[in-house]
């Protein structure tokens, strides 16, 4: 059902629809600035409101085009399905890496992330061990010692 | 005299070291297909923040100039341009390699890239100061129309779908309204988050769009590592005097074309290369050789994509309008150092402008040396596996986004921009306009609001300014001409 919905609606509808929702959100939030200023000039919400309307108009254009033409950007053959799995795995690991960063020491979390990526990308164990350790430690020392940035 | 002092200043050991480092990094980035100069500058910009402006820009100038030149190496050896600007080099480059002259191709690429770079910089030196003096006359209406003109030009050449370009351009402008209002400092769309008070920082956005987005897109397209065999014989590297003489007329034409193409916002080295190749073929004594490994064909295309950068830098430095993605990112780099590109840059930071020009000249001297010495070893760099590049880029993007302000919010912005960049890429949304919108947004809004408060009639400041009127006309043309062209193409296709 979900698959059919995505296939029938198409990516040129869903993506601009998301942008349309965001721009409507901007428009609504801009309304709270619609108070006349002391000098009687343009209020702070005017510019974002105009832009939100313009973005919405172009998003609607693309949605209509998407419904009429149904362009396909993600042709999912067997190879692409395999690649998508790879992207999702690494993106998932990346999100965990970013979330865990404030709680775990940079070197440890980066070694784990790089080692995980190496394994997903089918690199050899020897390369995984050397690359993840040397790269994580190298980046840590470059930033903390040379640039004086606490990671 | 000032330029001479600036050139001497480049030989400060640290500045020179960072320039050399930038040239080497740019060389590696340029050779590897899939890594672009834009991506490298985007990732390196926050890392250079901790250096003095001269040192930081030495590195960035080294990177982008060297990447432009090195993009021609993979175009010559494996028929795949290392950067988009080298696309025209494939027309003759690979054929020249197949004819048994890979060394000659690499030598010509190095020499003519440097000649193009020096000529482009010469035009920049001659034209930038008078243009900046003229631009000092600009007021709020002119600045607003100039910002819109830059955006319109970038959208008009940003691919097949202008509506998508308009959407991303205005989306960039909309995102630029997040933070303190430029006139009354009212908080807008910050949700009480202090990290958003100064607005959405363009550096994590550009790192995400150009760095992470590219990595996700490459992963989705699959691993296609091209194994480049070590060439058994490079042959001679330096061209003969006869060959150099034969390249001269085409090179002169290519320089003129490329600088003009570079000046026009929205165009770049790729377009300059293609037009120059075509024009050089028309004036050549041996036009039949073009497309079959012509030395002239390789020379003019290598010269063109480097000379175009000189033109692009004229509009970027004097008017603050970027010619393409890379100059948009360089504007961001300048802003990071507290320098706003535009006419005031030439009055308030004239010494830095001179250093910038001097760095351009010396960067090409280093490229000449590195290019000729390393010609034989370029195939080694080309064999680096894409998976290693992906892992390196992901970690550098994350740390780079964080390092600028030590801000976790910036990392989140980078992550979101990276995913957005993937979808934008796959669905043919141009990326340049969103960055440009984000960069020019505050300037455009502030000047627009100032301009309509200047007179009782809000539009009076526009129709009383000849410069603003001319720019408005150009904006209309920039949007209408591609639409008319597209309609005509459709009609022609239907008739056929």
PDB file of N, CA, C and O in Angstrom, chain A residues 17-34 43-56, chain B residues 167 170-180 187-191 196 199-200 434 438 442 445:
ATOM      1  N   UNK A  17       5.839  19.026  -1.717  1.00  0.00           N
ATOM      2  CA  UNK A  17       4.758  19.119  -0.729  1.00  0.00           C
ATOM      3  C   UNK A  17       5.344  19.423   0.648  1.00  0.00           C
ATOM      4  O   UNK A  17       4.818  20.255   1.392  1.00  0.00           O
ATOM      5  N   UNK A  18       6.471  18.783   0.942  1.00  0.00           N
ATOM      6  CA  UNK A  18       7.156  19.037   2.211  1.00  0.00           C
ATOM      7  C   UNK A  18       7.610  20.506   2.271  1.00  0.00           C
ATOM      8  O   UNK A  18       7.416  21.191   3.274  1.00  0.00           O
ATOM      9  N   UNK A  19       8.182  20.981   1.142  1.00  0.00           N
ATOM     10  CA  UNK A  19       8.650  22.379   1.093  1.00  0.00           C
ATOM     11  C   UNK A  19       7.446  23.328   1.223  1.00  0.00           C
ATOM     12  O   UNK A  19       7.520  24.362   1.891  1.00  0.00           O
ATOM     13  N   UNK A  20       6.317  22.953   0.612  1.00  0.00           N
ATOM     14  CA  UNK A  20       5.097  23.762   0.696  1.00  0.00           C
ATOM     15  C   UNK A  20       4.653  23.887   2.155  1.00  0.00           C
ATOM     16  O   UNK A  20       4.324  24.984   2.621  1.00  0.00           O
ATOM     17  N   UNK A  21       4.681  22.756   2.866  1.00  0.00           N
ATOM     18  CA  UNK A  21       4.264  22.778   4.284  1.00  0.00           C
ATOM     19  C   UNK A  21       5.200  23.688   5.089  1.00  0.00           C
ATOM     20  O   UNK A  21       4.752  24.497   5.902  1.00  0.00           O
ATOM     21  N   UNK A  22       6.509  23.574   4.813  1.00  0.00           N
ATOM     22  CA  UNK A  22       7.486  24.420   5.526  1.00  0.00           C
ATOM     23  C   UNK A  22       7.217  25.899   5.246  1.00  0.00           C
ATOM     24  O   UNK A  22       7.190  26.727   6.164  1.00  0.00           O
ATOM     25  N   UNK A  23       6.969  26.236   3.971  1.00  0.00           N
ATOM     26  CA  UNK A  23       6.769  27.649   3.627  1.00  0.00           C
ATOM     27  C   UNK A  23       5.452  28.176   4.204  1.00  0.00           C
ATOM     28  O   UNK A  23       5.390  29.337   4.624  1.00  0.00           O
ATOM     29  N   UNK A  24       4.425  27.321   4.255  1.00  0.00           N
ATOM     30  CA  UNK A  24       3.164  27.745   4.887  1.00  0.00           C
ATOM     31  C   UNK A  24       3.432  28.018   6.371  1.00  0.00           C
ATOM     32  O   UNK A  24       2.936  28.997   6.930  1.00  0.00           O
ATOM     33  N   UNK A  25       4.252  27.162   6.976  1.00  0.00           N
ATOM     34  CA  UNK A  25       4.631  27.362   8.381  1.00  0.00           C
ATOM     35  C   UNK A  25       5.313  28.711   8.570  1.00  0.00           C
ATOM     36  O   UNK A  25       4.992  29.461   9.500  1.00  0.00           O
ATOM     37  N   UNK A  26       6.229  29.040   7.686  1.00  0.00           N
ATOM     38  CA  UNK A  26       6.921  30.337   7.749  1.00  0.00           C
ATOM     39  C   UNK A  26       5.905  31.480   7.620  1.00  0.00           C
ATOM     40  O   UNK A  26       5.980  32.478   8.322  1.00  0.00           O
ATOM     41  N   UNK A  27       4.947  31.312   6.689  1.00  0.00           N
ATOM     42  CA  UNK A  27       3.954  32.368   6.446  1.00  0.00           C
ATOM     43  C   UNK A  27       3.121  32.607   7.705  1.00  0.00           C
ATOM     44  O   UNK A  27       2.922  33.747   8.124  1.00  0.00           O
ATOM     45  N   UNK A  28       2.672  31.514   8.295  1.00  0.00           N
ATOM     46  CA  UNK A  28       1.820  31.627   9.491  1.00  0.00           C
ATOM     47  C   UNK A  28       2.607  32.259  10.638  1.00  0.00           C
ATOM     48  O   UNK A  28       2.117  33.164  11.319  1.00  0.00           O
ATOM     49  N   UNK A  29       3.853  31.793  10.825  1.00  0.00           N
ATOM     50  CA  UNK A  29       4.669  32.343  11.917  1.00  0.00           C
ATOM     51  C   UNK A  29       4.989  33.824  11.685  1.00  0.00           C
ATOM     52  O   UNK A  29       5.113  34.590  12.639  1.00  0.00           O
ATOM     53  N   UNK A  30       5.109  34.219  10.404  1.00  0.00           N
ATOM     54  CA  UNK A  30       5.420  35.630  10.091  1.00  0.00           C
ATOM     55  C   UNK A  30       4.274  36.544  10.493  1.00  0.00           C
ATOM     56  O   UNK A  30       4.475  37.741  10.727  1.00  0.00           O
ATOM     57  N   UNK A  31       3.061  35.970  10.544  1.00  0.00           N
ATOM     58  CA  UNK A  31       1.881  36.789  10.839  1.00  0.00           C
ATOM     59  C   UNK A  31       1.997  37.462  12.211  1.00  0.00           C
ATOM     60  O   UNK A  31       1.455  38.542  12.418  1.00  0.00           O
ATOM     61  N   UNK A  32       2.730  36.828  13.133  1.00  0.00           N
ATOM     62  CA  UNK A  32       2.834  37.421  14.470  1.00  0.00           C
ATOM     63  C   UNK A  32       3.694  38.691  14.480  1.00  0.00           C
ATOM     64  O   UNK A  32       3.713  39.430  15.445  1.00  0.00           O
ATOM     65  N   UNK A  33       4.413  38.938  13.385  1.00  0.00           N
ATOM     66  CA  UNK A  33       5.212  40.177  13.312  1.00  0.00           C
ATOM     67  C   UNK A  33       4.429  41.311  12.647  1.00  0.00           C
ATOM     68  O   UNK A  33       4.964  42.381  12.421  1.00  0.00           O
ATOM     69  N   UNK A  34       3.187  41.031  12.278  1.00  0.00           N
ATOM     70  CA  UNK A  34       2.414  42.015  11.513  1.00  0.00           C
ATOM     71  C   UNK A  34       1.891  43.172  12.364  1.00  0.00           C
ATOM     72  O   UNK A  34       0.719  43.509  12.319  1.00  0.00           O
ATOM     73  N   UNK A  43       6.868  46.057   8.262  1.00  0.00           N
ATOM     74  CA  UNK A  43       7.111  45.262   9.471  1.00  0.00           C
ATOM     75  C   UNK A  43       8.039  44.086   9.169  1.00  0.00           C
ATOM     76  O   UNK A  43       8.284  43.742   8.008  1.00  0.00           O
ATOM     77  N   UNK A  44       8.495  43.447  10.244  1.00  0.00           N
ATOM     78  CA  UNK A  44       9.503  42.383  10.123  1.00  0.00           C
ATOM     79  C   UNK A  44       8.989  41.131   9.419  1.00  0.00           C
ATOM     80  O   UNK A  44       9.760  40.317   8.940  1.00  0.00           O
ATOM     81  N   UNK A  45       7.655  40.983   9.392  1.00  0.00           N
ATOM     82  CA  UNK A  45       7.104  39.768   8.795  1.00  0.00           C
ATOM     83  C   UNK A  45       6.873  39.878   7.298  1.00  0.00           C
ATOM     84  O   UNK A  45       6.623  38.870   6.625  1.00  0.00           O
ATOM     85  N   UNK A  46       6.980  41.098   6.744  1.00  0.00           N
ATOM     86  CA  UNK A  46       6.628  41.295   5.329  1.00  0.00           C
ATOM     87  C   UNK A  46       7.517  40.480   4.386  1.00  0.00           C
ATOM     88  O   UNK A  46       7.022  39.734   3.533  1.00  0.00           O
ATOM     89  N   UNK A  47       8.827  40.612   4.549  1.00  0.00           N
ATOM     90  CA  UNK A  47       9.761  39.950   3.613  1.00  0.00           C
ATOM     91  C   UNK A  47       9.612  38.427   3.667  1.00  0.00           C
ATOM     92  O   UNK A  47       9.449  37.788   2.620  1.00  0.00           O
ATOM     93  N   UNK A  48       9.637  37.808   4.890  1.00  0.00           N
ATOM     94  CA  UNK A  48       9.442  36.349   4.921  1.00  0.00           C
ATOM     95  C   UNK A  48       8.095  35.912   4.356  1.00  0.00           C
ATOM     96  O   UNK A  48       8.013  34.855   3.723  1.00  0.00           O
ATOM     97  N   UNK A  49       7.049  36.758   4.558  1.00  0.00           N
ATOM     98  CA  UNK A  49       5.734  36.376   4.030  1.00  0.00           C
ATOM     99  C   UNK A  49       5.739  36.353   2.502  1.00  0.00           C
ATOM    100  O   UNK A  49       5.228  35.421   1.890  1.00  0.00           O
ATOM    101  N   UNK A  50       6.346  37.386   1.909  1.00  0.00           N
ATOM    102  CA  UNK A  50       6.427  37.430   0.441  1.00  0.00           C
ATOM    103  C   UNK A  50       7.200  36.214  -0.071  1.00  0.00           C
ATOM    104  O   UNK A  50       6.780  35.539  -1.023  1.00  0.00           O
ATOM    105  N   UNK A  51       8.315  35.921   0.590  1.00  0.00           N
ATOM    106  CA  UNK A  51       9.140  34.781   0.156  1.00  0.00           C
ATOM    107  C   UNK A  51       8.395  33.462   0.336  1.00  0.00           C
ATOM    108  O   UNK A  51       8.451  32.583  -0.534  1.00  0.00           O
ATOM    109  N   UNK A  52       7.675  33.335   1.451  1.00  0.00           N
ATOM    110  CA  UNK A  52       6.927  32.097   1.702  1.00  0.00           C
ATOM    111  C   UNK A  52       5.868  31.897   0.616  1.00  0.00           C
ATOM    112  O   UNK A  52       5.660  30.771   0.133  1.00  0.00           O
ATOM    113  N   UNK A  53       5.225  33.009   0.193  1.00  0.00           N
ATOM    114  CA  UNK A  53       4.212  32.909  -0.870  1.00  0.00           C
ATOM    115  C   UNK A  53       4.874  32.463  -2.179  1.00  0.00           C
ATOM    116  O   UNK A  53       4.376  31.569  -2.871  1.00  0.00           O
ATOM    117  N   UNK A  54       6.035  33.074  -2.489  1.00  0.00           N
ATOM    118  CA  UNK A  54       6.732  32.718  -3.735  1.00  0.00           C
ATOM    119  C   UNK A  54       7.165  31.244  -3.726  1.00  0.00           C
ATOM    120  O   UNK A  54       6.968  30.525  -4.704  1.00  0.00           O
ATOM    121  N   UNK A  55       7.750  30.808  -2.603  1.00  0.00           N
ATOM    122  CA  UNK A  55       8.179  29.403  -2.502  1.00  0.00           C
ATOM    123  C   UNK A  55       6.971  28.487  -2.665  1.00  0.00           C
ATOM    124  O   UNK A  55       7.030  27.487  -3.389  1.00  0.00           O
ATOM    125  N   UNK A  56       5.850  28.852  -2.025  1.00  0.00           N
ATOM    126  CA  UNK A  56       4.636  28.021  -2.125  1.00  0.00           C
ATOM    127  C   UNK A  56       4.158  27.926  -3.571  1.00  0.00           C
ATOM    128  O   UNK A  56       3.782  26.842  -4.039  1.00  0.00           O
TER     129      UNK A  56
ATOM    130  N   UNK B 167      12.586  27.910  -7.039  1.00  0.00           N
ATOM    131  CA  UNK B 167      12.174  27.395  -5.728  1.00  0.00           C
ATOM    132  C   UNK B 167      13.349  27.360  -4.759  1.00  0.00           C
ATOM    133  O   UNK B 167      13.256  27.867  -3.629  1.00  0.00           O
ATOM    134  N   UNK B 170      14.541  31.047  -3.820  1.00  0.00           N
ATOM    135  CA  UNK B 170      13.675  31.719  -2.844  1.00  0.00           C
ATOM    136  C   UNK B 170      13.670  30.989  -1.497  1.00  0.00           C
ATOM    137  O   UNK B 170      13.512  31.617  -0.463  1.00  0.00           O
ATOM    138  N   UNK B 171      13.852  29.672  -1.542  1.00  0.00           N
ATOM    139  CA  UNK B 171      13.941  28.916  -0.282  1.00  0.00           C
ATOM    140  C   UNK B 171      15.191  29.368   0.501  1.00  0.00           C
ATOM    141  O   UNK B 171      15.145  29.539   1.714  1.00  0.00           O
ATOM    142  N   UNK B 172      16.291  29.584  -0.234  1.00  0.00           N
ATOM    143  CA  UNK B 172      17.520  30.092   0.399  1.00  0.00           C
ATOM    144  C   UNK B 172      17.270  31.458   1.032  1.00  0.00           C
ATOM    145  O   UNK B 172      17.678  31.713   2.172  1.00  0.00           O
ATOM    146  N   UNK B 173      16.566  32.337   0.286  1.00  0.00           N
ATOM    147  CA  UNK B 173      16.248  33.671   0.828  1.00  0.00           C
ATOM    148  C   UNK B 173      15.352  33.558   2.062  1.00  0.00           C
ATOM    149  O   UNK B 173      15.525  34.285   3.042  1.00  0.00           O
ATOM    150  N   UNK B 174      14.402  32.603   2.008  1.00  0.00           N
ATOM    151  CA  UNK B 174      13.486  32.412   3.138  1.00  0.00           C
ATOM    152  C   UNK B 174      14.246  31.923   4.375  1.00  0.00           C
ATOM    153  O   UNK B 174      14.023  32.406   5.489  1.00  0.00           O
ATOM    154  N   UNK B 175      15.163  30.986   4.164  1.00  0.00           N
ATOM    155  CA  UNK B 175      15.946  30.467   5.292  1.00  0.00           C
ATOM    156  C   UNK B 175      16.835  31.558   5.896  1.00  0.00           C
ATOM    157  O   UNK B 175      17.148  31.532   7.079  1.00  0.00           O
ATOM    158  N   UNK B 176      17.226  32.536   5.027  1.00  0.00           N
ATOM    159  CA  UNK B 176      18.074  33.638   5.513  1.00  0.00           C
ATOM    160  C   UNK B 176      17.314  34.566   6.450  1.00  0.00           C
ATOM    161  O   UNK B 176      17.925  35.398   7.130  1.00  0.00           O
ATOM    162  N   UNK B 177      15.979  34.454   6.488  1.00  0.00           N
ATOM    163  CA  UNK B 177      15.212  35.344   7.383  1.00  0.00           C
ATOM    164  C   UNK B 177      15.196  34.815   8.821  1.00  0.00           C
ATOM    165  O   UNK B 177      14.726  35.498   9.721  1.00  0.00           O
ATOM    166  N   UNK B 178      15.707  33.594   9.018  1.00  0.00           N
ATOM    167  CA  UNK B 178      15.783  33.045  10.384  1.00  0.00           C
ATOM    168  C   UNK B 178      16.840  33.840  11.163  1.00  0.00           C
ATOM    169  O   UNK B 178      17.909  34.147  10.631  1.00  0.00           O
ATOM    170  N   UNK B 179      16.527  34.184  12.404  1.00  0.00           N
ATOM    171  CA  UNK B 179      17.496  34.933  13.228  1.00  0.00           C
ATOM    172  C   UNK B 179      17.002  36.340  13.503  1.00  0.00           C
ATOM    173  O   UNK B 179      15.798  36.618  13.403  1.00  0.00           O
ATOM    174  N   UNK B 180      17.925  37.229  13.837  1.00  0.00           N
ATOM    175  CA  UNK B 180      17.516  38.599  14.149  1.00  0.00           C
ATOM    176  C   UNK B 180      17.195  39.366  12.876  1.00  0.00           C
ATOM    177  O   UNK B 180      17.939  39.299  11.898  1.00  0.00           O
ATOM    178  N   UNK B 187      13.563  38.908  17.012  1.00  0.00           N
ATOM    179  CA  UNK B 187      13.858  37.480  16.764  1.00  0.00           C
ATOM    180  C   UNK B 187      12.800  36.901  15.825  1.00  0.00           C
ATOM    181  O   UNK B 187      11.608  37.083  16.051  1.00  0.00           O
ATOM    182  N   UNK B 188      13.274  36.205  14.777  1.00  0.00           N
ATOM    183  CA  UNK B 188      12.315  35.574  13.853  1.00  0.00           C
ATOM    184  C   UNK B 188      12.649  34.087  13.716  1.00  0.00           C
ATOM    185  O   UNK B 188      13.782  33.730  13.419  1.00  0.00           O
ATOM    186  N   UNK B 189      11.667  33.252  13.883  1.00  0.00           N
ATOM    187  CA  UNK B 189      11.761  31.797  13.645  1.00  0.00           C
ATOM    188  C   UNK B 189      12.921  31.133  14.399  1.00  0.00           C
ATOM    189  O   UNK B 189      13.517  30.189  13.912  1.00  0.00           O
ATOM    190  N   UNK B 190      13.255  31.640  15.584  1.00  0.00           N
ATOM    191  CA  UNK B 190      14.372  31.042  16.322  1.00  0.00           C
ATOM    192  C   UNK B 190      13.880  30.012  17.340  1.00  0.00           C
ATOM    193  O   UNK B 190      14.683  29.245  17.876  1.00  0.00           O
ATOM    194  N   UNK B 191      12.600  30.020  17.635  1.00  0.00           N
ATOM    195  CA  UNK B 191      11.985  29.134  18.638  1.00  0.00           C
ATOM    196  C   UNK B 191      12.734  29.243  19.976  1.00  0.00           C
ATOM    197  O   UNK B 191      12.885  28.253  20.683  1.00  0.00           O
ATOM    198  N   UNK B 196      20.277  29.892  17.025  1.00  0.00           N
ATOM    199  CA  UNK B 196      19.708  30.379  15.756  1.00  0.00           C
ATOM    200  C   UNK B 196      19.574  31.905  15.720  1.00  0.00           C
ATOM    201  O   UNK B 196      19.127  32.464  14.723  1.00  0.00           O
ATOM    202  N   UNK B 199      21.061  33.551  12.910  1.00  0.00           N
ATOM    203  CA  UNK B 199      20.585  33.012  11.641  1.00  0.00           C
ATOM    204  C   UNK B 199      21.158  31.632  11.369  1.00  0.00           C
ATOM    205  O   UNK B 199      21.981  31.118  12.144  1.00  0.00           O
ATOM    206  N   UNK B 200      20.698  31.047  10.256  1.00  0.00           N
ATOM    207  CA  UNK B 200      21.226  29.737   9.865  1.00  0.00           C
ATOM    208  C   UNK B 200      22.591  29.981   9.243  1.00  0.00           C
ATOM    209  O   UNK B 200      22.700  30.659   8.222  1.00  0.00           O
ATOM    210  N   UNK B 434      20.345  28.007  -3.717  1.00  0.00           N
ATOM    211  CA  UNK B 434      19.966  27.977  -2.284  1.00  0.00           C
ATOM    212  C   UNK B 434      21.074  28.595  -1.425  1.00  0.00           C
ATOM    213  O   UNK B 434      20.811  29.360  -0.499  1.00  0.00           O
ATOM    214  N   UNK B 438      20.815  32.133   0.594  1.00  0.00           N
ATOM    215  CA  UNK B 438      21.165  32.182   2.013  1.00  0.00           C
ATOM    216  C   UNK B 438      22.228  33.265   2.282  1.00  0.00           C
ATOM    217  O   UNK B 438      22.182  33.964   3.286  1.00  0.00           O
ATOM    218  N   UNK B 442      20.100  38.385   3.744  1.00  0.00           N
ATOM    219  CA  UNK B 442      20.052  39.490   4.714  1.00  0.00           C
ATOM    220  C   UNK B 442      20.367  40.824   4.038  1.00  0.00           C
ATOM    221  O   UNK B 442      19.731  41.831   4.303  1.00  0.00           O
ATOM    222  N   UNK B 445      17.313  41.797   1.926  1.00  0.00           N
ATOM    223  CA  UNK B 445      16.179  42.279   2.726  1.00  0.00           C
ATOM    224  C   UNK B 445      16.452  43.666   3.304  1.00  0.00           C
ATOM    225  O   UNK B 445      15.619  44.564   3.205  1.00  0.00           O
TER     226      UNK B 445
END
